[in-house]
PDB file of C-alpha atoms in Angstrom:
ATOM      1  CA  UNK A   1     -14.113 -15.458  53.679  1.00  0.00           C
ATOM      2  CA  UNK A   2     -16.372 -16.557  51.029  1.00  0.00           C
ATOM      3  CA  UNK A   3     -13.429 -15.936  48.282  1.00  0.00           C
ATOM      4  CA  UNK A   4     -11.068 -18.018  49.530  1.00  0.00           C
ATOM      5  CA  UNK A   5     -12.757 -21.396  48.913  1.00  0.00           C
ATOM      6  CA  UNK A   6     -12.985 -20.348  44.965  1.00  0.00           C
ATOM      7  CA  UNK A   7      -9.427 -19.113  45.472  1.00  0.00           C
ATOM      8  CA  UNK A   8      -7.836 -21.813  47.396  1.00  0.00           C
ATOM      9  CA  UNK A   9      -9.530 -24.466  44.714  1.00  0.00           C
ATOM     10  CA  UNK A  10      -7.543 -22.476  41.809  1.00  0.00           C
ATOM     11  CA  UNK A  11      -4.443 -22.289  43.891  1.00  0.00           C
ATOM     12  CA  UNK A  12      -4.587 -26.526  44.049  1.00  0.00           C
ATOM     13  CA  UNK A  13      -5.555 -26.701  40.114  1.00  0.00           C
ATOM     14  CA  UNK A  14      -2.606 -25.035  38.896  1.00  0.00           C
ATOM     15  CA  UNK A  15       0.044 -26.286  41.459  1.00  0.00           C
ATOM     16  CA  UNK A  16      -1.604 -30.023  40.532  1.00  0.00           C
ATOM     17  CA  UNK A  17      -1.446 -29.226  36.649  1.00  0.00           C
ATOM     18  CA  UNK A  18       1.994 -27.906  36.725  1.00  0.00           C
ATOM     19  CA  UNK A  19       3.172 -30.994  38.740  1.00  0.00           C
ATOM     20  CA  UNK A  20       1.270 -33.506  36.499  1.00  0.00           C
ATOM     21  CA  UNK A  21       2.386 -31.410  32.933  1.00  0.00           C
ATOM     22  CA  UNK A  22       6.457 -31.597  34.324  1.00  0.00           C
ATOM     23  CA  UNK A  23       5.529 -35.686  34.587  1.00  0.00           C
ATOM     24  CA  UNK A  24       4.282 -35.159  30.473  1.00  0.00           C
ATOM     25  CA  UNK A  25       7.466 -33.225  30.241  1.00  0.00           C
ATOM     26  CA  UNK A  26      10.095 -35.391  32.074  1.00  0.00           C
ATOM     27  CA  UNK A  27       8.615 -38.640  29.737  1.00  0.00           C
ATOM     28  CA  UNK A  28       8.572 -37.051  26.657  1.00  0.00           C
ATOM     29  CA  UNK A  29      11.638 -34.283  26.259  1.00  0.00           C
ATOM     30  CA  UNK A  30      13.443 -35.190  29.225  1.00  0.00           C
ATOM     31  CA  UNK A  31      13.223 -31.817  30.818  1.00  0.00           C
ATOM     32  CA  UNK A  32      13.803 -31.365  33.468  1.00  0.00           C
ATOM     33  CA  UNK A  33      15.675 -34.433  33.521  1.00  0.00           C
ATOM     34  CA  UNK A  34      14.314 -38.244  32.761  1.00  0.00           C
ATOM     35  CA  UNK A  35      11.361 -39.387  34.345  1.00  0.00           C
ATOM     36  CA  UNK A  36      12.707 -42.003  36.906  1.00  0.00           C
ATOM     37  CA  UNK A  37      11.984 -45.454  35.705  1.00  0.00           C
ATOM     38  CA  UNK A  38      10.671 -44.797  32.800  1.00  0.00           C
ATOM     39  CA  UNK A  39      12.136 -47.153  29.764  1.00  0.00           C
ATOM     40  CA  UNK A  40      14.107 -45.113  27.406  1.00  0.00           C
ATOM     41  CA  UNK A  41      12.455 -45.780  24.271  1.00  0.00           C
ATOM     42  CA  UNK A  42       8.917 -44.944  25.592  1.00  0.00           C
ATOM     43  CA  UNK A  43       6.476 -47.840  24.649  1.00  0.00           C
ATOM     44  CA  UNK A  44       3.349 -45.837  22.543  1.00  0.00           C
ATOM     45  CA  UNK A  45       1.117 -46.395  25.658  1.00  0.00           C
ATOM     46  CA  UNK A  46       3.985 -44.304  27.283  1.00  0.00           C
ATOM     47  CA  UNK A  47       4.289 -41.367  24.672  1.00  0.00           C
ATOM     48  CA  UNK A  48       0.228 -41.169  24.573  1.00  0.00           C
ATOM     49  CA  UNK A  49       0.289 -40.643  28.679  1.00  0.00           C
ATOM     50  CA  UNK A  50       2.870 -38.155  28.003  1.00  0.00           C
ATOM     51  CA  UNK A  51       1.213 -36.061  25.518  1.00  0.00           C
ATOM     52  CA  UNK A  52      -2.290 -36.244  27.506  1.00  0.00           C
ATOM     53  CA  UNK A  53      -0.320 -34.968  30.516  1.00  0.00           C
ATOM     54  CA  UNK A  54       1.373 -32.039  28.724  1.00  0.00           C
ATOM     55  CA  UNK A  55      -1.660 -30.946  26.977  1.00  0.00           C
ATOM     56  CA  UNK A  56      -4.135 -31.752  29.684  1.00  0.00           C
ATOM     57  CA  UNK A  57      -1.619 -30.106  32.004  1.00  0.00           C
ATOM     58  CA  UNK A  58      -1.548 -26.332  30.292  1.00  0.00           C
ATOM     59  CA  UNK A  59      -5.245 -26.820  29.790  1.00  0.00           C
ATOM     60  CA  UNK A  60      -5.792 -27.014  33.526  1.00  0.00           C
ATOM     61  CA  UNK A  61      -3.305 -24.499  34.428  1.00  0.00           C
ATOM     62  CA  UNK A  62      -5.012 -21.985  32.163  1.00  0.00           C
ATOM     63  CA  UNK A  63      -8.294 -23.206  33.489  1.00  0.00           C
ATOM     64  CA  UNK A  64      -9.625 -23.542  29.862  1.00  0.00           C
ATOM     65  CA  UNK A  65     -12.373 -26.719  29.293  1.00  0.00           C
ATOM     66  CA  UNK A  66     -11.653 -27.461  33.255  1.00  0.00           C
ATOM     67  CA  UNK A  67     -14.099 -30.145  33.907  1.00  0.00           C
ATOM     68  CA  UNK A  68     -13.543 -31.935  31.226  1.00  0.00           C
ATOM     69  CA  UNK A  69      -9.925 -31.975  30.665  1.00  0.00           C
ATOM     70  CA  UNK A  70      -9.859 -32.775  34.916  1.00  0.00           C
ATOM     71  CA  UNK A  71     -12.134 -35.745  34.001  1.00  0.00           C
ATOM     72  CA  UNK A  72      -9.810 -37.042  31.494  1.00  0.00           C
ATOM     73  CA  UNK A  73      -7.102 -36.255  33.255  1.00  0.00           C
ATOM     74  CA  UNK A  74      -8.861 -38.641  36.102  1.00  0.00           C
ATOM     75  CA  UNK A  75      -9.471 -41.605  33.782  1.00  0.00           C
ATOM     76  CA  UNK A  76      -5.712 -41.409  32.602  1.00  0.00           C
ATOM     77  CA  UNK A  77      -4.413 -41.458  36.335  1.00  0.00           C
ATOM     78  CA  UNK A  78      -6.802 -44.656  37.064  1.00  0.00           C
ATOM     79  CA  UNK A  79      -5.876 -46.686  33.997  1.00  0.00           C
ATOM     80  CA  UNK A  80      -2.308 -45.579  35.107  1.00  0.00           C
ATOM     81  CA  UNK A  81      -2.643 -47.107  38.576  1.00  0.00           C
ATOM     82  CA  UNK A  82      -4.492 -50.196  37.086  1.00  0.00           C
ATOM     83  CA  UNK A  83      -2.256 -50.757  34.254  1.00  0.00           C
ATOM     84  CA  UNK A  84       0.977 -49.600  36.011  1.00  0.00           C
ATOM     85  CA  UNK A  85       1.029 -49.195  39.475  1.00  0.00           C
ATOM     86  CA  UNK A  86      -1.469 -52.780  40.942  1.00  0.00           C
ATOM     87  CA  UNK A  87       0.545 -55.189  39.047  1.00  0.00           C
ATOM     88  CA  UNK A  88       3.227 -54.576  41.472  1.00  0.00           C
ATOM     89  CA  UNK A  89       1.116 -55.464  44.430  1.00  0.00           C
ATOM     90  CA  UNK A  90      -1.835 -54.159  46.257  1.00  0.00           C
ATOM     91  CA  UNK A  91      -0.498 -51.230  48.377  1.00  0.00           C
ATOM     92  CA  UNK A  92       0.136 -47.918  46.682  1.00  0.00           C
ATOM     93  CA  UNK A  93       2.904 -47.178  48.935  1.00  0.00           C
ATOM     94  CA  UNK A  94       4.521 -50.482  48.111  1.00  0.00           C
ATOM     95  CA  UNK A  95       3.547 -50.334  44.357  1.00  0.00           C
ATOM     96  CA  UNK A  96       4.199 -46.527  43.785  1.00  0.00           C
ATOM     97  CA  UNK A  97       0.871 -45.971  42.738  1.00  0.00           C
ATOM     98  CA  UNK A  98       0.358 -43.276  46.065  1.00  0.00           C
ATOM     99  CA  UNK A  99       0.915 -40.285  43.551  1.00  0.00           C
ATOM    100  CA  UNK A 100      -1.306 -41.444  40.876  1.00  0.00           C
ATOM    101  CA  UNK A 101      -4.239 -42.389  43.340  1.00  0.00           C
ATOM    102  CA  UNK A 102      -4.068 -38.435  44.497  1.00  0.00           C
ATOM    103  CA  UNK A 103      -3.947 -37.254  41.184  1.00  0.00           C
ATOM    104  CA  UNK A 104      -6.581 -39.437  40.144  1.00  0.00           C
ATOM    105  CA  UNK A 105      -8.951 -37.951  43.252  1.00  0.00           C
ATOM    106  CA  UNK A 106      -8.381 -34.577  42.895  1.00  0.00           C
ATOM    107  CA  UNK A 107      -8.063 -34.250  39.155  1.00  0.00           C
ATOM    108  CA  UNK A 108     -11.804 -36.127  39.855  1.00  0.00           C
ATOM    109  CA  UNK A 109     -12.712 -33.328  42.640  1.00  0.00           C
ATOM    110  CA  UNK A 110     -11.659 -30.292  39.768  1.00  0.00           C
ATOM    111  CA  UNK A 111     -14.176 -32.012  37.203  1.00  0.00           C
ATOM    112  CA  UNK A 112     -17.055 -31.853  39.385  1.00  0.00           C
ATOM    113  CA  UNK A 113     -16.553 -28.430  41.520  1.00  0.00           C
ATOM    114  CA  UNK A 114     -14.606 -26.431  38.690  1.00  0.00           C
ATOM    115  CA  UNK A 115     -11.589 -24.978  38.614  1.00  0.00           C
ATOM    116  CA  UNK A 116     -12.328 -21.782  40.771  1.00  0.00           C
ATOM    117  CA  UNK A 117     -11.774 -18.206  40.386  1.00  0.00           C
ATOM    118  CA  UNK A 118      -8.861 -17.758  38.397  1.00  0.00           C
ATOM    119  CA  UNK A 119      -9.149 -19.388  34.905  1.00  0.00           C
ATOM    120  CA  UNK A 120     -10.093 -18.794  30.999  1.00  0.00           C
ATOM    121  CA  UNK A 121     -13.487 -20.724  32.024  1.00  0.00           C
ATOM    122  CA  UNK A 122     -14.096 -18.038  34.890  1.00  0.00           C
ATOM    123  CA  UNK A 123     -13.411 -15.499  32.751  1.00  0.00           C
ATOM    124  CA  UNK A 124     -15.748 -16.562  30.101  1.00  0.00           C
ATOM    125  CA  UNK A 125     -18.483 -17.092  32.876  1.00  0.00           C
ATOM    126  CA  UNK A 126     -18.278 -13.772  34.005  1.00  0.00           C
ATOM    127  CA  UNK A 127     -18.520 -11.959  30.735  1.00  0.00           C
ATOM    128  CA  UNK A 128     -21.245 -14.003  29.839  1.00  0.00           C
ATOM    129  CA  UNK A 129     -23.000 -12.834  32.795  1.00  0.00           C
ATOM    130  CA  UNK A 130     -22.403  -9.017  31.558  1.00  0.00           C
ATOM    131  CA  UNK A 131     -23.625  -9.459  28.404  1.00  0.00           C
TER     132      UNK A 131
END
């Protein structure tokens, strides 16, 4: 059992990264369609969240420069909820903001535990360990 955990932590870094780099991609290229609600042009602020979610997104899938990129990826998500989401009210589930609390927390979690087993950073750490 004492794989799993390592495991199980790389299993929720890429399905998070993949789901937060399709939010980069829906803003930015429309694929795999529009992001819903967002204002068609994007205002800068916009097009800078959507490039930090594309590139912070293969970054964290690949598990390359984990804790950090999860740490920015965690600041982005709060100013997004902040900026975005508490404007519209107090409750997340009445602002919308539910989704970038979560992402937010866990991207949070990643940056101080790692990003598991399967990665470029594991990799690295193992073959340092070799040499």
């Amino acid at each position: 059992m004492s794989l799993w955990p390592a495991r199980v932590l790389s299993m929720l870094r890429i399905v998070t990264a993949l789901l937060f780099l399709e939010h980069g991609l829906m803003k930015l290229f429309h694929f795999p369609v529009a992001q819903p609600g967002a204002p068609d042009p994007l205002p800068t602020l916009l097009v800078v969240a959507a490039v930090l979610e594309i590139a912070l997104g293969v970054l964290l899938a690949l598990g390359l420069f984990t804790r950090i990129a999860a740490f920015i990826a965690a600041g982005e998500m709060a100013a997004a909820y902040f900026l975005g989401h508490l404007p519209a009210g107090f409750w997340p589930g009445v602002n919308g903001g539910s989704e970038a609390i979560l992402y937010c927390f866990i991207f949070f979690y990643i940056a101080c535990e790692g990003g598991g087993g399967w990665g470029i950073d594991a990799l690295r750490d193992r073959r340092a360990v070799r040499s």
